[in-house]
mmCIF file of C-alpha atoms and ligand atoms in Angstrom:
data_model
loop_
_atom_site.group_PDB
_atom_site.id
_atom_site.type_symbol
_atom_site.label_atom_id
_atom_site.label_comp_id
_atom_site.label_asym_id
_atom_site.label_seq_id
_atom_site.Cartn_x
_atom_site.Cartn_y
_atom_site.Cartn_z
ATOM 1 C CA UNK A 1075 -24.933 70.226 -47.881
ATOM 2 C CA UNK A 1076 -26.496 72.426 -50.502
ATOM 3 C CA UNK A 1077 -28.419 75.566 -49.629
ATOM 4 C CA UNK A 1078 -32.127 75.032 -49.021
ATOM 5 C CA UNK A 1079 -33.920 75.536 -52.295
ATOM 6 C CA UNK A 1080 -37.506 76.011 -51.303
ATOM 7 C CA UNK A 1081 -39.713 77.524 -48.650
ATOM 8 C CA UNK A 1082 -40.643 74.013 -47.525
ATOM 9 C CA UNK A 1083 -36.984 73.022 -47.028
ATOM 10 C CA UNK A 1084 -36.285 76.218 -45.096
ATOM 11 C CA UNK A 1085 -39.355 75.588 -42.992
ATOM 12 C CA UNK A 1086 -38.217 71.992 -42.400
ATOM 13 C CA UNK A 1087 -34.776 73.118 -41.263
ATOM 14 C CA UNK A 1088 -36.361 75.644 -38.935
ATOM 15 C CA UNK A 1089 -38.478 72.930 -37.359
ATOM 16 C CA UNK A 1090 -35.494 70.626 -36.843
ATOM 17 C CA UNK A 1091 -33.441 73.452 -35.362
ATOM 18 C CA UNK A 1092 -36.254 74.520 -33.085
ATOM 19 C CA UNK A 1093 -36.732 70.962 -31.820
ATOM 20 C CA UNK A 1094 -33.029 70.616 -31.148
ATOM 21 C CA UNK A 1095 -32.804 73.937 -29.286
ATOM 22 C CA UNK A 1096 -35.863 72.979 -27.274
ATOM 23 C CA UNK A 1097 -34.315 69.640 -26.391
ATOM 24 C CA UNK A 1098 -31.061 71.291 -25.290
ATOM 25 C CA UNK A 1099 -33.002 73.821 -23.253
ATOM 26 C CA UNK A 1100 -34.940 71.066 -21.521
ATOM 27 C CA UNK A 1101 -31.673 69.435 -20.632
ATOM 28 C CA UNK A 1102 -30.227 72.719 -19.435
ATOM 29 C CA UNK A 1103 -27.190 72.557 -21.720
ATOM 30 C CA UNK A 1104 -25.458 74.771 -24.222
ATOM 31 C CA UNK A 1105 -26.360 77.856 -22.264
ATOM 32 C CA UNK A 1106 -29.881 77.960 -23.613
ATOM 33 C CA UNK A 1107 -31.968 79.920 -21.135
ATOM 34 C CA UNK A 1108 -34.640 77.875 -19.384
ATOM 35 C CA UNK A 1109 -37.360 80.395 -20.197
ATOM 36 C CA UNK A 1110 -39.916 79.140 -22.674
ATOM 37 C CA UNK A 1111 -41.617 81.372 -25.182
ATOM 38 C CA UNK A 1112 -45.058 82.589 -24.285
ATOM 39 C CA UNK A 1113 -48.040 80.600 -25.473
ATOM 40 C CA UNK A 1114 -48.934 83.444 -27.818
ATOM 41 C CA UNK A 1115 -45.443 83.467 -29.337
ATOM 42 C CA UNK A 1116 -45.470 79.683 -29.716
ATOM 43 C CA UNK A 1117 -48.845 79.769 -31.414
ATOM 44 C CA UNK A 1118 -47.691 82.538 -33.715
ATOM 45 C CA UNK A 1119 -44.514 80.629 -34.616
ATOM 46 C CA UNK A 1120 -46.392 77.382 -35.143
ATOM 47 C CA UNK A 1121 -48.657 79.068 -37.618
ATOM 48 C CA UNK A 1122 -45.809 80.839 -39.359
ATOM 49 C CA UNK A 1123 -43.698 77.674 -39.873
ATOM 50 C CA UNK A 1124 -45.629 74.726 -41.283
ATOM 51 C CA UNK A 1125 -44.104 71.511 -39.997
ATOM 52 C CA UNK A 1126 -43.304 68.814 -42.573
ATOM 53 C CA UNK A 1127 -41.915 66.691 -39.707
ATOM 54 C CA UNK A 1128 -44.710 66.182 -37.239
ATOM 55 C CA UNK A 1129 -44.120 65.420 -33.606
ATOM 56 C CA UNK A 1130 -41.730 62.552 -34.359
ATOM 57 C CA UNK A 1131 -38.610 64.605 -33.813
ATOM 58 C CA UNK A 1132 -39.904 66.708 -30.985
ATOM 59 C CA UNK A 1133 -37.787 66.855 -27.894
ATOM 60 C CA UNK A 1134 -40.661 65.594 -25.800
ATOM 61 C CA UNK A 1135 -40.781 62.511 -28.025
ATOM 62 C CA UNK A 1136 -37.171 61.607 -27.355
ATOM 63 C CA UNK A 1137 -37.394 62.541 -23.711
ATOM 64 C CA UNK A 1138 -40.552 60.500 -23.242
ATOM 65 C CA UNK A 1139 -38.955 57.210 -24.246
ATOM 66 C CA UNK A 1140 -38.487 55.036 -21.177
ATOM 67 C CA UNK A 1141 -36.158 52.314 -22.464
ATOM 68 C CA UNK A 1142 -33.617 51.719 -25.192
ATOM 69 C CA UNK A 1143 -36.188 49.647 -27.074
ATOM 70 C CA UNK A 1144 -38.647 52.517 -26.946
ATOM 71 C CA UNK A 1145 -35.969 54.944 -28.074
ATOM 72 C CA UNK A 1146 -35.043 52.682 -30.981
ATOM 73 C CA UNK A 1147 -38.700 52.425 -31.952
ATOM 74 C CA UNK A 1148 -39.017 56.194 -31.720
ATOM 75 C CA UNK A 1149 -36.052 56.690 -34.072
ATOM 76 C CA UNK A 1150 -37.661 54.266 -36.491
ATOM 77 C CA UNK A 1151 -36.654 54.396 -40.154
ATOM 78 C CA UNK A 1152 -35.101 57.774 -39.478
ATOM 79 C CA UNK A 1153 -34.985 60.363 -42.269
ATOM 80 C CA UNK A 1154 -34.254 63.326 -40.047
ATOM 81 C CA UNK A 1155 -30.977 64.214 -41.732
ATOM 82 C CA UNK A 1156 -29.355 63.867 -45.138
ATOM 83 C CA UNK A 1157 -27.356 60.757 -44.173
ATOM 84 C CA UNK A 1158 -30.432 58.545 -44.357
ATOM 85 C CA UNK A 1159 -30.263 57.757 -48.095
ATOM 86 C CA UNK A 1160 -26.634 56.616 -47.788
ATOM 87 C CA UNK A 1161 -27.067 53.966 -45.110
ATOM 88 C CA UNK A 1162 -27.627 50.245 -45.328
ATOM 89 C CA UNK A 1163 -28.440 49.920 -41.638
ATOM 90 C CA UNK A 1164 -29.064 52.445 -38.942
ATOM 91 C CA UNK A 1165 -26.507 51.542 -36.255
ATOM 92 C CA UNK A 1166 -28.208 52.223 -32.953
ATOM 93 C CA UNK A 1167 -25.840 50.680 -30.416
ATOM 94 C CA UNK A 1168 -25.184 47.382 -28.725
ATOM 95 C CA UNK A 1169 -24.504 45.989 -25.292
ATOM 96 C CA UNK A 1170 -25.784 45.934 -21.759
ATOM 97 C CA UNK A 1171 -28.666 48.400 -21.307
ATOM 98 C CA UNK A 1172 -27.496 48.869 -17.703
ATOM 99 C CA UNK A 1173 -23.786 49.085 -18.478
ATOM 100 C CA UNK A 1174 -21.504 50.923 -16.077
ATOM 101 C CA UNK A 1175 -19.237 51.773 -18.994
ATOM 102 C CA UNK A 1176 -20.171 53.117 -22.433
ATOM 103 C CA UNK A 1177 -17.823 53.594 -25.377
ATOM 104 C CA UNK A 1178 -18.845 56.293 -27.847
ATOM 105 C CA UNK A 1179 -17.310 56.601 -31.293
ATOM 106 C CA UNK A 1180 -17.909 58.883 -34.225
ATOM 107 C CA UNK A 1181 -20.149 57.160 -36.774
ATOM 108 C CA UNK A 1182 -20.540 53.780 -38.455
ATOM 109 C CA UNK A 1183 -17.972 52.805 -41.057
ATOM 110 C CA UNK A 1184 -18.499 50.420 -43.953
ATOM 111 C CA UNK A 1185 -18.496 47.184 -41.921
ATOM 112 C CA UNK A 1186 -20.767 48.663 -39.279
ATOM 113 C CA UNK A 1187 -23.157 49.957 -41.921
ATOM 114 C CA UNK A 1188 -23.365 46.504 -43.489
ATOM 115 C CA UNK A 1189 -23.761 44.600 -40.224
ATOM 116 C CA UNK A 1190 -25.815 47.157 -38.295
ATOM 117 C CA UNK A 1191 -23.545 46.967 -35.255
ATOM 118 C CA UNK A 1192 -20.963 49.495 -34.034
ATOM 119 C CA UNK A 1193 -17.238 48.698 -33.988
ATOM 120 C CA UNK A 1194 -17.176 45.416 -35.876
ATOM 121 C CA UNK A 1195 -14.460 46.199 -38.452
ATOM 122 C CA UNK A 1196 -10.714 46.165 -37.841
ATOM 123 C CA UNK A 1197 -10.925 49.107 -35.470
ATOM 124 C CA UNK A 1198 -13.777 47.349 -33.724
ATOM 125 C CA UNK A 1199 -11.671 44.232 -33.245
ATOM 126 C CA UNK A 1200 -9.028 46.343 -31.585
ATOM 127 C CA UNK A 1201 -11.625 47.914 -29.312
ATOM 128 C CA UNK A 1202 -12.895 44.444 -28.449
ATOM 129 C CA UNK A 1203 -9.351 43.402 -27.512
ATOM 130 C CA UNK A 1204 -8.968 46.434 -25.280
ATOM 131 C CA UNK A 1205 -12.225 45.499 -23.540
ATOM 132 C CA UNK A 1206 -11.766 41.751 -23.294
ATOM 133 C CA UNK A 1207 -8.002 41.282 -23.030
ATOM 134 C CA UNK A 1208 -7.040 44.585 -21.450
ATOM 135 C CA UNK A 1209 -9.940 45.216 -19.108
ATOM 136 C CA UNK A 1210 -10.969 41.557 -18.891
ATOM 137 C CA UNK A 1211 -14.581 42.530 -19.298
ATOM 138 C CA UNK A 1212 -16.968 40.877 -21.753
ATOM 139 C CA UNK A 1213 -17.912 43.053 -24.717
ATOM 140 C CA UNK A 1214 -21.584 42.384 -24.017
ATOM 141 C CA UNK A 1215 -21.194 43.814 -20.493
ATOM 142 C CA UNK A 1216 -20.377 47.303 -21.761
ATOM 143 C CA UNK A 1217 -22.405 49.416 -24.187
ATOM 144 C CA UNK A 1218 -21.046 50.684 -27.497
ATOM 145 C CA UNK A 1219 -22.573 53.421 -29.629
ATOM 146 C CA UNK A 1220 -21.713 56.302 -31.914
ATOM 147 C CA UNK A 1221 -22.601 59.975 -31.911
ATOM 148 C CA UNK A 1222 -24.040 59.534 -35.418
ATOM 149 C CA UNK A 1223 -26.194 56.518 -36.251
ATOM 150 C CA UNK A 1224 -25.812 56.398 -40.039
ATOM 151 C CA UNK A 1225 -22.667 56.097 -42.105
ATOM 152 C CA UNK A 1226 -21.517 59.320 -43.756
ATOM 153 C CA UNK A 1227 -20.668 58.746 -47.432
ATOM 154 C CA UNK A 1228 -16.996 57.840 -47.958
ATOM 155 C CA UNK A 1229 -16.541 58.010 -44.193
ATOM 156 C CA UNK A 1230 -16.407 61.791 -44.296
ATOM 157 C CA UNK A 1231 -16.767 63.688 -41.034
ATOM 158 C CA UNK A 1232 -20.355 64.238 -39.943
ATOM 159 C CA UNK A 1233 -21.574 67.770 -40.536
ATOM 160 C CA UNK A 1234 -23.049 70.113 -37.904
ATOM 161 C CA UNK A 1235 -26.655 69.717 -39.043
ATOM 162 C CA UNK A 1236 -26.266 65.917 -38.913
ATOM 163 C CA UNK A 1237 -24.875 66.124 -35.389
ATOM 164 C CA UNK A 1238 -27.712 68.428 -34.384
ATOM 165 C CA UNK A 1239 -30.259 65.935 -35.717
ATOM 166 C CA UNK A 1240 -28.687 62.796 -34.286
ATOM 167 C CA UNK A 1241 -26.925 63.632 -31.033
ATOM 168 C CA UNK A 1242 -30.170 63.897 -29.018
ATOM 169 C CA UNK A 1243 -30.540 60.145 -29.569
ATOM 170 C CA UNK A 1244 -27.160 59.477 -27.997
ATOM 171 C CA UNK A 1245 -27.980 61.827 -25.141
ATOM 172 C CA UNK A 1246 -31.162 59.893 -24.439
ATOM 173 C CA UNK A 1247 -29.327 56.576 -24.745
ATOM 174 C CA UNK A 1248 -26.899 57.689 -22.070
ATOM 175 C CA UNK A 1249 -29.692 58.983 -19.848
ATOM 176 C CA UNK A 1250 -31.482 55.648 -20.115
ATOM 177 C CA UNK A 1251 -28.371 53.537 -19.531
ATOM 178 C CA UNK A 1252 -27.017 55.717 -16.740
ATOM 179 C CA UNK A 1253 -23.359 54.620 -16.942
ATOM 180 C CA UNK A 1254 -20.718 55.656 -14.437
ATOM 181 C CA UNK A 1255 -18.157 56.322 -17.164
ATOM 182 C CA UNK A 1256 -18.223 57.218 -20.849
ATOM 183 C CA UNK A 1257 -15.082 56.663 -22.896
ATOM 184 C CA UNK A 1258 -15.160 58.959 -25.921
ATOM 185 C CA UNK A 1259 -13.159 57.512 -28.790
ATOM 186 C CA UNK A 1260 -11.349 59.879 -31.095
ATOM 187 C CA UNK A 1261 -11.277 63.529 -31.953
ATOM 188 C CA UNK A 1262 -14.754 63.826 -33.418
ATOM 189 C CA UNK A 1263 -16.663 62.137 -30.578
ATOM 190 C CA UNK A 1264 -14.648 63.953 -27.934
ATOM 191 C CA UNK A 1265 -14.968 67.389 -29.507
ATOM 192 C CA UNK A 1266 -18.678 66.894 -30.145
ATOM 193 C CA UNK A 1267 -19.541 65.666 -26.674
ATOM 194 C CA UNK A 1268 -17.405 68.279 -24.914
ATOM 195 C CA UNK A 1269 -18.289 71.127 -27.292
ATOM 196 C CA UNK A 1270 -14.669 72.015 -27.842
ATOM 197 C CA UNK A 1271 -12.216 72.381 -30.681
ATOM 198 C CA UNK A 1272 -9.227 71.493 -28.522
ATOM 199 C CA UNK A 1273 -7.047 68.758 -30.031
ATOM 200 C CA UNK A 1274 -7.506 65.188 -28.848
ATOM 201 C CA UNK A 1275 -3.834 65.091 -27.870
ATOM 202 C CA UNK A 1276 -4.596 67.786 -25.320
ATOM 203 C CA UNK A 1277 -7.942 66.363 -24.156
ATOM 204 C CA UNK A 1278 -7.148 62.676 -23.766
ATOM 205 C CA UNK A 1279 -6.240 61.137 -20.451
ATOM 206 C CA UNK A 1280 -8.153 63.652 -18.318
ATOM 207 C CA UNK A 1281 -11.558 63.411 -16.726
ATOM 208 C CA UNK A 1282 -14.436 65.599 -17.872
ATOM 209 C CA UNK A 1283 -18.043 65.904 -16.820
ATOM 210 C CA UNK A 1284 -20.657 65.042 -19.416
ATOM 211 C CA UNK A 1285 -24.008 65.906 -17.882
ATOM 212 C CA UNK A 1286 -23.145 64.232 -14.611
ATOM 213 C CA UNK A 1287 -21.257 61.306 -16.164
ATOM 214 C CA UNK A 1288 -17.486 61.005 -15.921
ATOM 215 C CA UNK A 1289 -16.047 61.151 -19.418
ATOM 216 C CA UNK A 1290 -12.586 59.993 -20.449
ATOM 217 C CA UNK A 1291 -11.381 60.958 -23.939
ATOM 218 C CA UNK A 1292 -8.896 58.741 -25.690
ATOM 219 C CA UNK A 1293 -7.681 57.950 -29.188
ATOM 220 C CA UNK A 1294 -9.927 56.125 -31.662
ATOM 221 C CA UNK A 1295 -8.943 52.495 -32.347
ATOM 222 C CA UNK A 1296 -8.717 53.348 -36.076
ATOM 223 C CA UNK A 1297 -6.024 55.862 -35.175
ATOM 224 C CA UNK A 1298 -4.207 53.175 -33.203
ATOM 225 C CA UNK A 1299 -4.163 50.920 -36.262
ATOM 226 C CA UNK A 1300 -2.166 53.640 -38.016
ATOM 227 C CA UNK A 1301 -0.162 54.642 -34.940
ATOM 228 C CA UNK A 1302 0.367 51.498 -32.851
ATOM 229 C CA UNK A 1303 2.980 53.195 -30.671
ATOM 230 C CA UNK A 1304 0.183 55.228 -29.091
ATOM 231 C CA UNK A 1305 -1.554 52.101 -27.766
ATOM 232 C CA UNK A 1306 0.464 52.728 -24.639
ATOM 233 C CA UNK A 1307 -1.305 56.082 -24.133
ATOM 234 C CA UNK A 1308 -4.737 54.524 -24.636
ATOM 235 C CA UNK A 1309 -3.880 51.830 -22.137
ATOM 236 C CA UNK A 1310 -2.964 54.542 -19.625
ATOM 237 C CA UNK A 1311 -6.354 56.182 -20.205
ATOM 238 C CA UNK A 1312 -8.186 52.873 -19.911
ATOM 239 C CA UNK A 1313 -6.398 52.072 -16.674
ATOM 240 C CA UNK A 1314 -7.737 55.316 -15.210
ATOM 241 C CA UNK A 1315 -11.219 54.171 -16.196
ATOM 242 C CA UNK A 1316 -10.628 50.767 -14.622
ATOM 243 C CA UNK A 1317 -9.500 52.341 -11.362
ATOM 244 C CA UNK A 1318 -12.698 54.391 -11.155
ATOM 245 C CA UNK A 1319 -14.829 51.342 -11.915
ATOM 246 C CA UNK A 1320 -12.834 49.057 -9.613
ATOM 247 C CA UNK A 1321 -11.854 46.719 -12.439
ATOM 248 C CA UNK A 1322 -8.612 44.770 -11.982
ATOM 249 C CA UNK A 1323 -8.106 43.986 -15.673
ATOM 250 C CA UNK A 1324 -5.144 42.391 -17.381
ATOM 251 C CA UNK A 1325 -2.575 43.710 -19.806
ATOM 252 C CA UNK A 1326 -3.306 45.557 -23.051
HETATM 253 S S1 SF4 B 2137 -27.763 60.038 -38.832
HETATM 254 FE FE1 SF4 B 2137 -29.239 60.115 -37.120
HETATM 255 S S2 SF4 B 2137 -30.634 61.814 -37.595
HETATM 256 FE FE2 SF4 B 2137 -29.549 61.259 -39.504
HETATM 257 S S3 SF4 B 2137 -30.903 59.786 -40.520
HETATM 258 FE FE3 SF4 B 2137 -29.433 58.600 -39.304
HETATM 259 S S4 SF4 B 2137 -30.469 58.264 -37.303
HETATM 260 FE FE4 SF4 B 2137 -31.562 59.910 -38.367
#
């Protein structure tokens, strides 16, 4: 990302950052204090920073959506971060809106970008096998989404400002679905959701709390395509998930 080149860009970034901080504060996460600025301070700030992004991104907008359909409509033809011009489709998520289990990956890849659905490429096929053959659950009975909704160019890692812009959508998705378990797939999703830099090898296979939801980190299916010997470890992690959910399953 290049440095902001104009007052308007700087003002835009400030607005996005302020909305994100406000959203996190509302949720009580990231250590943001619950205190709100005084009305006078808010008014002063609002006058000082002209908003090129009206209320669309505001935390109250995301928090006010009452269903996944409403959230999707709220996101709209999103241009809130610099990934927008690179996408073919915004990949919102797919599955049962009342799923007990949600899989969360990093970001759409090429196939997902083209089809508008998460985990449909080779890695997606492997995830589908884990769900259907391993867990013996239908893919449409779980929910699948990514932290980032638009494909980063050349599948590069999403950048912090992109995460800051997009993650509130995932947070709201999870609030609306209310799953019992989230399985975070791969280093990026795990580190982002848990706010840690610890390696996935250290994090996987253990339970964490993600805003009241049990979260199990495991390897990304794309990693398993390159390292098939580690399927055994993922199967161990998935079996822990199945025990919590009371799923008998089959064999991976
Ligand atoms: S990645 Fe997220 S915030 Fe960025 S344009 Fe896509 S939907 Fe909007």
